[in-house]
mmCIF file of N, CA and C in Angstrom:
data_model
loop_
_atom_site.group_PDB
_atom_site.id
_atom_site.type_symbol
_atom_site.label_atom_id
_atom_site.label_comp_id
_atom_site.label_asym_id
_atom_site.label_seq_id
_atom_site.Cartn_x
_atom_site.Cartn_y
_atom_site.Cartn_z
ATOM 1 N N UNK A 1 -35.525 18.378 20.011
ATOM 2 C CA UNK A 1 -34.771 17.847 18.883
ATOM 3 C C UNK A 1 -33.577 17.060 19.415
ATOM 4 N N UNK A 2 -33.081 15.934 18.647
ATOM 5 C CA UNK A 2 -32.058 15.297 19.263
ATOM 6 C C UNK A 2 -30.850 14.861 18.644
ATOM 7 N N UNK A 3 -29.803 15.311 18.658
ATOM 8 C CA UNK A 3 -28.504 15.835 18.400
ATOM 9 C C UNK A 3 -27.934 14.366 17.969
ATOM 10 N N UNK A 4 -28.026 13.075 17.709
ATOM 11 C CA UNK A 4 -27.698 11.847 17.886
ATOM 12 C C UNK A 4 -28.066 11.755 16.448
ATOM 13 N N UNK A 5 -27.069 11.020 15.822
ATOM 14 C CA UNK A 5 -26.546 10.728 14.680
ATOM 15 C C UNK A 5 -27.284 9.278 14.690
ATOM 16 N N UNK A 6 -28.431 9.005 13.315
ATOM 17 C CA UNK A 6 -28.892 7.814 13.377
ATOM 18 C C UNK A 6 -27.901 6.557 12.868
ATOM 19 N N UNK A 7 -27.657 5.589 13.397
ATOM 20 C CA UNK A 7 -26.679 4.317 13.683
ATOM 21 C C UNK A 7 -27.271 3.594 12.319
ATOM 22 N N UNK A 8 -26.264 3.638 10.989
ATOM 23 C CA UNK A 8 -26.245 3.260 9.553
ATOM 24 C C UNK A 8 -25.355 1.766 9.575
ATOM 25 N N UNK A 9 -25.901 1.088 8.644
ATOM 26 C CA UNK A 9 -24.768 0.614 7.521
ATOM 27 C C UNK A 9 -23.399 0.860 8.022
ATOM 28 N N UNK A 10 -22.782 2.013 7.519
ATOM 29 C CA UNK A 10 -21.452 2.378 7.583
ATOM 30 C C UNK A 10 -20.637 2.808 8.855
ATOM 31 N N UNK A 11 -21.690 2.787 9.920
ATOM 32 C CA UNK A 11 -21.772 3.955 11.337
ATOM 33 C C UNK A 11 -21.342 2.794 12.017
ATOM 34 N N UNK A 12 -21.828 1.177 12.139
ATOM 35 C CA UNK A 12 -22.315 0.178 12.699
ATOM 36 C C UNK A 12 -20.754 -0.514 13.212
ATOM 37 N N UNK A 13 -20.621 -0.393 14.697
ATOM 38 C CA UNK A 13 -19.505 -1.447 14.875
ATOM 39 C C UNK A 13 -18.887 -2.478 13.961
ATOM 40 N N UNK A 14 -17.988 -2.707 13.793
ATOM 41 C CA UNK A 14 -17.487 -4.168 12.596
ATOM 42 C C UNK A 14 -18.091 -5.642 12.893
ATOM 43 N N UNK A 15 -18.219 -5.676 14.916
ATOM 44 C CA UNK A 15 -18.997 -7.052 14.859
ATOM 45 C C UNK A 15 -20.110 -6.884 14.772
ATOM 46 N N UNK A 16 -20.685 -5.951 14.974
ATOM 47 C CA UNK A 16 -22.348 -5.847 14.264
ATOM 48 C C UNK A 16 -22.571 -6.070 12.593
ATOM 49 N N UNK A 17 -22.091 -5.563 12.100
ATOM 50 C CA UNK A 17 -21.799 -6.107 10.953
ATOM 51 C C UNK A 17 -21.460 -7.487 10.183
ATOM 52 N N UNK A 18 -20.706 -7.630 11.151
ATOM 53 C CA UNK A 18 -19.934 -9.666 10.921
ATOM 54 C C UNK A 18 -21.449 -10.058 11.334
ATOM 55 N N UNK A 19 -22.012 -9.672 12.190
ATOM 56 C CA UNK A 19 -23.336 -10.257 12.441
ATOM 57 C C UNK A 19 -24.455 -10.519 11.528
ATOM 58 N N UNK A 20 -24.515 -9.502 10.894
ATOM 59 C CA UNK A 20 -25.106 -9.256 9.843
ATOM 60 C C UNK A 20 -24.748 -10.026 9.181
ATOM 61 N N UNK A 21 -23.632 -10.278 8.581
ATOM 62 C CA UNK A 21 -23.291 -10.639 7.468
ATOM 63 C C UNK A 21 -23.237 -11.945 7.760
ATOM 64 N N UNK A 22 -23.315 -12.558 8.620
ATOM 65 C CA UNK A 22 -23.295 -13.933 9.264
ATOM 66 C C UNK A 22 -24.875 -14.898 8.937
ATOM 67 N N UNK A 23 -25.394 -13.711 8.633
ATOM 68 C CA UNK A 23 -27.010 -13.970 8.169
ATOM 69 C C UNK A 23 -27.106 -14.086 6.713
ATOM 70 N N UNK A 24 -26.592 -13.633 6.227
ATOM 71 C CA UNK A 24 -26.365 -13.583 4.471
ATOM 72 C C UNK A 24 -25.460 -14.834 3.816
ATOM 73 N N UNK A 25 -26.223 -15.141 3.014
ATOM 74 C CA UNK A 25 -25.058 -16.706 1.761
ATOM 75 C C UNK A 25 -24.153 -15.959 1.148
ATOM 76 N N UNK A 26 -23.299 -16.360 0.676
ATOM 77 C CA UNK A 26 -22.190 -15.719 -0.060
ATOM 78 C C UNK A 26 -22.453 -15.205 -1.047
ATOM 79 N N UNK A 27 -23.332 -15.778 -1.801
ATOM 80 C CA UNK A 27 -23.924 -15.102 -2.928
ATOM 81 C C UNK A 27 -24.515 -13.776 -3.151
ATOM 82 N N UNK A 28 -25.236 -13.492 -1.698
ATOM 83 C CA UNK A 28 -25.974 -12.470 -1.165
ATOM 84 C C UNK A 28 -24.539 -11.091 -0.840
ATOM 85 N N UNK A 29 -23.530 -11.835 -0.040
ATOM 86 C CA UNK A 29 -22.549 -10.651 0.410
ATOM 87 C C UNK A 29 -21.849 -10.680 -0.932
ATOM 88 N N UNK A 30 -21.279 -11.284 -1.731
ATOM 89 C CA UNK A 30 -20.634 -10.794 -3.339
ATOM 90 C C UNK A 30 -21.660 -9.633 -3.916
ATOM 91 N N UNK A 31 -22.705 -10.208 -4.226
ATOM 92 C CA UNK A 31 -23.500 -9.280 -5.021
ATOM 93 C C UNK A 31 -23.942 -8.075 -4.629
ATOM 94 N N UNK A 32 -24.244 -8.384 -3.052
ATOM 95 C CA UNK A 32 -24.847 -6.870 -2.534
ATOM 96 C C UNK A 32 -24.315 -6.116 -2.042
ATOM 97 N N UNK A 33 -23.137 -7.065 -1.575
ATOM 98 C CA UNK A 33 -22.330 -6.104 -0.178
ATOM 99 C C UNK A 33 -21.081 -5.270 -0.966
ATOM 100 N N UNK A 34 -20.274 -6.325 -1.565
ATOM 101 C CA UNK A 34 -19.206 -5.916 -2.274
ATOM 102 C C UNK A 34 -19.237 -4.840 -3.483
ATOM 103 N N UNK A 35 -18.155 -4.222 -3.349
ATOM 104 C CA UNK A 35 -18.283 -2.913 -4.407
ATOM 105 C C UNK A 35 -19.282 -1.779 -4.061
ATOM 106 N N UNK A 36 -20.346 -2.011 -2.889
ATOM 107 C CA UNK A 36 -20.752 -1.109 -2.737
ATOM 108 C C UNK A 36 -20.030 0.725 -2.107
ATOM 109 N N UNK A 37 -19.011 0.130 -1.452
ATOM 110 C CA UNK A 37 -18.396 1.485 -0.876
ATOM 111 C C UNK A 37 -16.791 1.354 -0.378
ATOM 112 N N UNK A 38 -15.979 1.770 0.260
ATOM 113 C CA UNK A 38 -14.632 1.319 0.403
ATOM 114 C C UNK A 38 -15.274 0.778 1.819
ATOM 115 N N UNK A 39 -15.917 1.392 2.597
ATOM 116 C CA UNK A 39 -15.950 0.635 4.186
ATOM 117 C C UNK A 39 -16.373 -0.883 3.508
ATOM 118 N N UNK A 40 -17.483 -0.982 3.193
ATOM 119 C CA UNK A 40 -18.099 -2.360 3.057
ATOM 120 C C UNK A 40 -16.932 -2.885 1.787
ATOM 121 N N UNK A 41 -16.398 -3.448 1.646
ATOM 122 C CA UNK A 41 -15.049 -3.946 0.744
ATOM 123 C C UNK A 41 -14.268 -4.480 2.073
ATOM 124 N N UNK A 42 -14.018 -3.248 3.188
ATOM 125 C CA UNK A 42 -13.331 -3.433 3.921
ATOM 126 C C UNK A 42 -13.229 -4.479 4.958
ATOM 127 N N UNK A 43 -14.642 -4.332 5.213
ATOM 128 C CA UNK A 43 -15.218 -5.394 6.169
ATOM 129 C C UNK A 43 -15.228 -6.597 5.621
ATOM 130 N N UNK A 44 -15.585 -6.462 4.255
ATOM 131 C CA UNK A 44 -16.002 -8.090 3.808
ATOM 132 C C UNK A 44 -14.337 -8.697 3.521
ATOM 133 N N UNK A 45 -13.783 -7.571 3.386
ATOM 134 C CA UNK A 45 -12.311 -8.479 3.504
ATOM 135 C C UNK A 45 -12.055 -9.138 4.180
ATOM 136 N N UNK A 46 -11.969 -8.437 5.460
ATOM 137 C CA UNK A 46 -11.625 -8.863 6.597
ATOM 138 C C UNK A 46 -13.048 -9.775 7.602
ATOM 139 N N UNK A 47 -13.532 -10.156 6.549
ATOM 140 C CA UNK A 47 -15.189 -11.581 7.495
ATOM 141 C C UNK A 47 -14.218 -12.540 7.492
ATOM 142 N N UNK A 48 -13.952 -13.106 8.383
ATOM 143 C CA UNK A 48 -13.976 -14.322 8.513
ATOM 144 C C UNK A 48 -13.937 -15.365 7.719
ATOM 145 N N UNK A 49 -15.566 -15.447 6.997
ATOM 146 C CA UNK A 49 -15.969 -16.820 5.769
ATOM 147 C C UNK A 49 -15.258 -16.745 4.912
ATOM 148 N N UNK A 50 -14.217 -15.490 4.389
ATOM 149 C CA UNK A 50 -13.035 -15.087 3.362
ATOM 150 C C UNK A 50 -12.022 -15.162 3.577
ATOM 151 N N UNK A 51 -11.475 -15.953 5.233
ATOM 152 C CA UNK A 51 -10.084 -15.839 5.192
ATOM 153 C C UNK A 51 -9.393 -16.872 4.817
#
């Protein structure tokens, strides 16, 4: 059995994420990303394409 916490959404470094999200239209990160949780709010604050 193996003691290792599977690597989520929320788990995921911030530039892994910017990565991600670097793949998505804006339309896609408003609707899907945003409001989903306080981390993801957090991140999308702080992307880049929003500053």
């Amino acid at each position: 059995m193996c003691d290792k916490t599977p690597a989520t959404l929320l788990t995921l470094p911030i530039d892994i994420c910017y990565r991600i999200l670097d793949a998505l239209d804006d339309l896609t990160i408003i609707s899907s990303v945003r409001n989903v949780c306080e981390r993801l709010n957090v991140i999308t604050d702080t992307y880049h394409r929003y500053q």
